């Protein structure tokens, strides 16, 4: 999904949830958008750049790479488990977890629409198992 889509998704979800959740709705909306910051990690690793145009081009070509496998750290089961455990300390982490699950549900639908349901690993363990023989890096 595009940053514009996730920004709109975060804003609309926060506005709709605000009457029920109060300020936690703002945390929800921001998390829906900022979860995608993890996409910077592979770009910097592969391109050794912070050029925003190259960043968007980098991610625009991913769906066209045969057998590409992505790992987005904030989209993994391990990260979700961390948020869940931290939620016992502060409930806002559970709000963030709900936002992450909301966000990723749209990502999964988009992956199926692209015909690439397996383009992303949803766990670090899954990534380590599946990466052999897959394309996991590229440069633009």
PDB file of C-alpha atoms in Angstrom:
ATOM      1  CA  UNK A   1       0.000   0.000   0.000  1.00  0.00           C
ATOM      2  CA  UNK A   2       1.114   3.530  -0.620  1.00  0.00           C
ATOM      3  CA  UNK A   3       2.062   5.980   2.139  1.00  0.00           C
ATOM      4  CA  UNK A   4      -0.903   8.141   1.077  1.00  0.00           C
ATOM      5  CA  UNK A   5      -3.275   5.214   1.535  1.00  0.00           C
ATOM      6  CA  UNK A   6      -1.901   4.350   4.968  1.00  0.00           C
ATOM      7  CA  UNK A   7      -1.942   8.032   6.010  1.00  0.00           C
ATOM      8  CA  UNK A   8      -5.608   8.258   5.027  1.00  0.00           C
ATOM      9  CA  UNK A   9      -6.283   4.909   6.654  1.00  0.00           C
ATOM     10  CA  UNK A  10      -4.674   6.084   9.894  1.00  0.00           C
ATOM     11  CA  UNK A  11      -6.477   9.435   9.887  1.00  0.00           C
ATOM     12  CA  UNK A  12      -9.905   7.969   9.144  1.00  0.00           C
ATOM     13  CA  UNK A  13      -9.528   5.128  11.639  1.00  0.00           C
ATOM     14  CA  UNK A  14      -8.386   7.562  14.339  1.00  0.00           C
ATOM     15  CA  UNK A  15     -11.332   9.869  13.646  1.00  0.00           C
ATOM     16  CA  UNK A  16     -13.815   6.979  13.756  1.00  0.00           C
ATOM     17  CA  UNK A  17     -12.317   5.483  16.915  1.00  0.00           C
ATOM     18  CA  UNK A  18     -11.855   8.750  18.826  1.00  0.00           C
ATOM     19  CA  UNK A  19     -15.388   8.822  20.307  1.00  0.00           C
ATOM     20  CA  UNK A  20     -14.796   5.338  21.727  1.00  0.00           C
ATOM     21  CA  UNK A  21     -11.101   5.386  22.604  1.00  0.00           C
ATOM     22  CA  UNK A  22     -10.262   9.030  23.220  1.00  0.00           C
ATOM     23  CA  UNK A  23      -6.584   9.885  22.798  1.00  0.00           C
ATOM     24  CA  UNK A  24      -5.705   6.203  22.274  1.00  0.00           C
ATOM     25  CA  UNK A  25      -7.318   6.593  18.851  1.00  0.00           C
ATOM     26  CA  UNK A  26      -4.529   9.001  17.918  1.00  0.00           C
ATOM     27  CA  UNK A  27      -1.945   6.376  18.892  1.00  0.00           C
ATOM     28  CA  UNK A  28      -3.861   3.877  16.766  1.00  0.00           C
ATOM     29  CA  UNK A  29      -3.909   6.173  13.722  1.00  0.00           C
ATOM     30  CA  UNK A  30      -0.248   7.104  13.991  1.00  0.00           C
ATOM     31  CA  UNK A  31       0.769   3.469  14.374  1.00  0.00           C
ATOM     32  CA  UNK A  32      -1.205   2.510  11.261  1.00  0.00           C
ATOM     33  CA  UNK A  33       1.004   4.928   9.330  1.00  0.00           C
ATOM     34  CA  UNK A  34       4.361   4.653  11.096  1.00  0.00           C
ATOM     35  CA  UNK A  35       4.533   0.843  11.114  1.00  0.00           C
ATOM     36  CA  UNK A  36       5.873   1.207   7.562  1.00  0.00           C
ATOM     37  CA  UNK A  37       9.060   2.890   8.772  1.00  0.00           C
ATOM     38  CA  UNK A  38      10.560  -0.587   8.787  1.00  0.00           C
ATOM     39  CA  UNK A  39      10.623  -0.452   4.979  1.00  0.00           C
ATOM     40  CA  UNK A  40      13.553   1.944   5.280  1.00  0.00           C
ATOM     41  CA  UNK A  41      15.760  -0.838   6.716  1.00  0.00           C
ATOM     42  CA  UNK A  42      16.143  -2.990   3.563  1.00  0.00           C
ATOM     43  CA  UNK A  43      16.408   0.103   1.352  1.00  0.00           C
ATOM     44  CA  UNK A  44      19.319   1.533   3.342  1.00  0.00           C
ATOM     45  CA  UNK A  45      20.913  -1.933   3.597  1.00  0.00           C
ATOM     46  CA  UNK A  46      20.700  -2.540  -0.165  1.00  0.00           C
ATOM     47  CA  UNK A  47      21.150   0.948  -1.641  1.00  0.00           C
ATOM     48  CA  UNK A  48      23.180   2.617   1.095  1.00  0.00           C
ATOM     49  CA  UNK A  49      21.124   5.742   0.529  1.00  0.00           C
ATOM     50  CA  UNK A  50      18.476   7.897   2.168  1.00  0.00           C
ATOM     51  CA  UNK A  51      17.272   9.412  -1.114  1.00  0.00           C
ATOM     52  CA  UNK A  52      13.465   9.491  -0.860  1.00  0.00           C
ATOM     53  CA  UNK A  53      12.902   9.166  -4.620  1.00  0.00           C
ATOM     54  CA  UNK A  54      15.124   6.093  -4.782  1.00  0.00           C
ATOM     55  CA  UNK A  55      13.302   4.718  -1.723  1.00  0.00           C
ATOM     56  CA  UNK A  56       9.931   4.845  -3.480  1.00  0.00           C
ATOM     57  CA  UNK A  57      11.388   3.468  -6.708  1.00  0.00           C
ATOM     58  CA  UNK A  58      13.042   0.661  -4.725  1.00  0.00           C
ATOM     59  CA  UNK A  59       9.690  -0.424  -3.301  1.00  0.00           C
ATOM     60  CA  UNK A  60       7.818   0.149  -6.566  1.00  0.00           C
ATOM     61  CA  UNK A  61       9.857  -2.527  -8.372  1.00  0.00           C
ATOM     62  CA  UNK A  62       9.596  -5.197  -5.639  1.00  0.00           C
ATOM     63  CA  UNK A  63       6.362  -6.776  -6.951  1.00  0.00           C
ATOM     64  CA  UNK A  64       7.991  -7.304 -10.354  1.00  0.00           C
ATOM     65  CA  UNK A  65      10.949  -9.266  -8.970  1.00  0.00           C
ATOM     66  CA  UNK A  66      10.345 -13.000  -9.356  1.00  0.00           C
ATOM     67  CA  UNK A  67      10.643 -14.978  -6.110  1.00  0.00           C
ATOM     68  CA  UNK A  68      11.175 -11.848  -4.016  1.00  0.00           C
ATOM     69  CA  UNK A  69      10.880 -12.286  -0.256  1.00  0.00           C
ATOM     70  CA  UNK A  70      10.635  -9.251   1.991  1.00  0.00           C
ATOM     71  CA  UNK A  71      11.122  -8.952   5.715  1.00  0.00           C
ATOM     72  CA  UNK A  72       9.541  -5.938   7.341  1.00  0.00           C
ATOM     73  CA  UNK A  73      10.525  -6.050  11.022  1.00  0.00           C
ATOM     74  CA  UNK A  74       7.480  -4.168  12.357  1.00  0.00           C
ATOM     75  CA  UNK A  75       5.177  -6.515  10.418  1.00  0.00           C
ATOM     76  CA  UNK A  76       6.406  -9.712  12.096  1.00  0.00           C
ATOM     77  CA  UNK A  77       4.917 -12.045  14.660  1.00  0.00           C
ATOM     78  CA  UNK A  78       7.919 -11.383  16.894  1.00  0.00           C
ATOM     79  CA  UNK A  79       7.215  -7.642  16.915  1.00  0.00           C
ATOM     80  CA  UNK A  80       3.532  -8.305  17.617  1.00  0.00           C
ATOM     81  CA  UNK A  81       4.469 -10.558  20.530  1.00  0.00           C
ATOM     82  CA  UNK A  82       6.718  -7.801  21.899  1.00  0.00           C
ATOM     83  CA  UNK A  83       3.836  -5.306  21.724  1.00  0.00           C
ATOM     84  CA  UNK A  84       1.540  -7.824  23.402  1.00  0.00           C
ATOM     85  CA  UNK A  85       3.936  -8.393  26.303  1.00  0.00           C
ATOM     86  CA  UNK A  86       4.615  -4.659  26.666  1.00  0.00           C
ATOM     87  CA  UNK A  87       0.848  -4.156  26.822  1.00  0.00           C
ATOM     88  CA  UNK A  88       0.862  -5.651  30.304  1.00  0.00           C
ATOM     89  CA  UNK A  89       3.105  -2.758  31.298  1.00  0.00           C
ATOM     90  CA  UNK A  90       1.215  -0.022  29.420  1.00  0.00           C
ATOM     91  CA  UNK A  91      -2.094  -0.545  27.598  1.00  0.00           C
ATOM     92  CA  UNK A  92      -1.108   1.737  24.698  1.00  0.00           C
ATOM     93  CA  UNK A  93       1.081  -1.084  23.379  1.00  0.00           C
ATOM     94  CA  UNK A  94      -2.103  -3.137  22.904  1.00  0.00           C
ATOM     95  CA  UNK A  95      -3.563  -0.201  20.986  1.00  0.00           C
ATOM     96  CA  UNK A  96      -0.445  -0.240  18.812  1.00  0.00           C
ATOM     97  CA  UNK A  97      -0.773  -4.004  18.349  1.00  0.00           C
ATOM     98  CA  UNK A  98      -4.379  -3.601  17.201  1.00  0.00           C
ATOM     99  CA  UNK A  99      -3.263  -0.892  14.764  1.00  0.00           C
ATOM    100  CA  UNK A 100      -0.487  -3.104  13.403  1.00  0.00           C
ATOM    101  CA  UNK A 101      -2.923  -5.970  12.827  1.00  0.00           C
ATOM    102  CA  UNK A 102      -5.361  -3.566  11.171  1.00  0.00           C
ATOM    103  CA  UNK A 103      -2.583  -2.230   8.923  1.00  0.00           C
ATOM    104  CA  UNK A 104      -1.239  -5.625   7.962  1.00  0.00           C
ATOM    105  CA  UNK A 105      -4.686  -6.933   7.064  1.00  0.00           C
ATOM    106  CA  UNK A 106      -4.770  -4.369   4.247  1.00  0.00           C
ATOM    107  CA  UNK A 107      -1.232  -5.335   3.210  1.00  0.00           C
ATOM    108  CA  UNK A 108      -2.268  -8.998   2.977  1.00  0.00           C
ATOM    109  CA  UNK A 109      -5.286  -8.149   0.819  1.00  0.00           C
ATOM    110  CA  UNK A 110      -3.047  -6.070  -1.466  1.00  0.00           C
ATOM    111  CA  UNK A 111      -0.523  -8.923  -1.744  1.00  0.00           C
ATOM    112  CA  UNK A 112      -3.304 -11.285  -2.837  1.00  0.00           C
ATOM    113  CA  UNK A 113      -4.587  -8.708  -5.345  1.00  0.00           C
ATOM    114  CA  UNK A 114      -1.076  -8.494  -6.823  1.00  0.00           C
ATOM    115  CA  UNK A 115      -0.961 -12.287  -7.070  1.00  0.00           C
ATOM    116  CA  UNK A 116       1.978 -12.372  -4.641  1.00  0.00           C
ATOM    117  CA  UNK A 117       0.551 -13.684  -1.352  1.00  0.00           C
ATOM    118  CA  UNK A 118       3.970 -14.966  -0.259  1.00  0.00           C
ATOM    119  CA  UNK A 119       6.000 -11.833  -1.012  1.00  0.00           C
ATOM    120  CA  UNK A 120       6.473 -11.067   2.685  1.00  0.00           C
ATOM    121  CA  UNK A 121       7.603 -13.215   5.581  1.00  0.00           C
ATOM    122  CA  UNK A 122       5.454 -12.658   8.650  1.00  0.00           C
ATOM    123  CA  UNK A 123       8.113 -13.919  11.041  1.00  0.00           C
ATOM    124  CA  UNK A 124      11.877 -13.671  11.301  1.00  0.00           C
ATOM    125  CA  UNK A 125      11.965 -17.466  11.667  1.00  0.00           C
ATOM    126  CA  UNK A 126       9.844 -17.874   8.519  1.00  0.00           C
ATOM    127  CA  UNK A 127      12.174 -15.501   6.662  1.00  0.00           C
ATOM    128  CA  UNK A 128      15.276 -17.450   7.706  1.00  0.00           C
ATOM    129  CA  UNK A 129      13.680 -20.696   6.529  1.00  0.00           C
ATOM    130  CA  UNK A 130      12.223 -19.410   3.238  1.00  0.00           C
ATOM    131  CA  UNK A 131      15.005 -17.072   2.063  1.00  0.00           C
ATOM    132  CA  UNK A 132      17.175 -19.793   0.500  1.00  0.00           C
ATOM    133  CA  UNK A 133      16.757 -19.569  -3.255  1.00  0.00           C
ATOM    134  CA  UNK A 134      14.709 -16.366  -2.995  1.00  0.00           C
ATOM    135  CA  UNK A 135      15.648 -12.817  -3.965  1.00  0.00           C
ATOM    136  CA  UNK A 136      15.917 -10.836  -0.734  1.00  0.00           C
ATOM    137  CA  UNK A 137      17.894  -7.811  -1.903  1.00  0.00           C
ATOM    138  CA  UNK A 138      17.870  -5.458  -4.845  1.00  0.00           C
ATOM    139  CA  UNK A 139      19.304  -2.107  -5.803  1.00  0.00           C
ATOM    140  CA  UNK A 140      17.682   0.682  -7.768  1.00  0.00           C
TER     141      UNK A 140
END
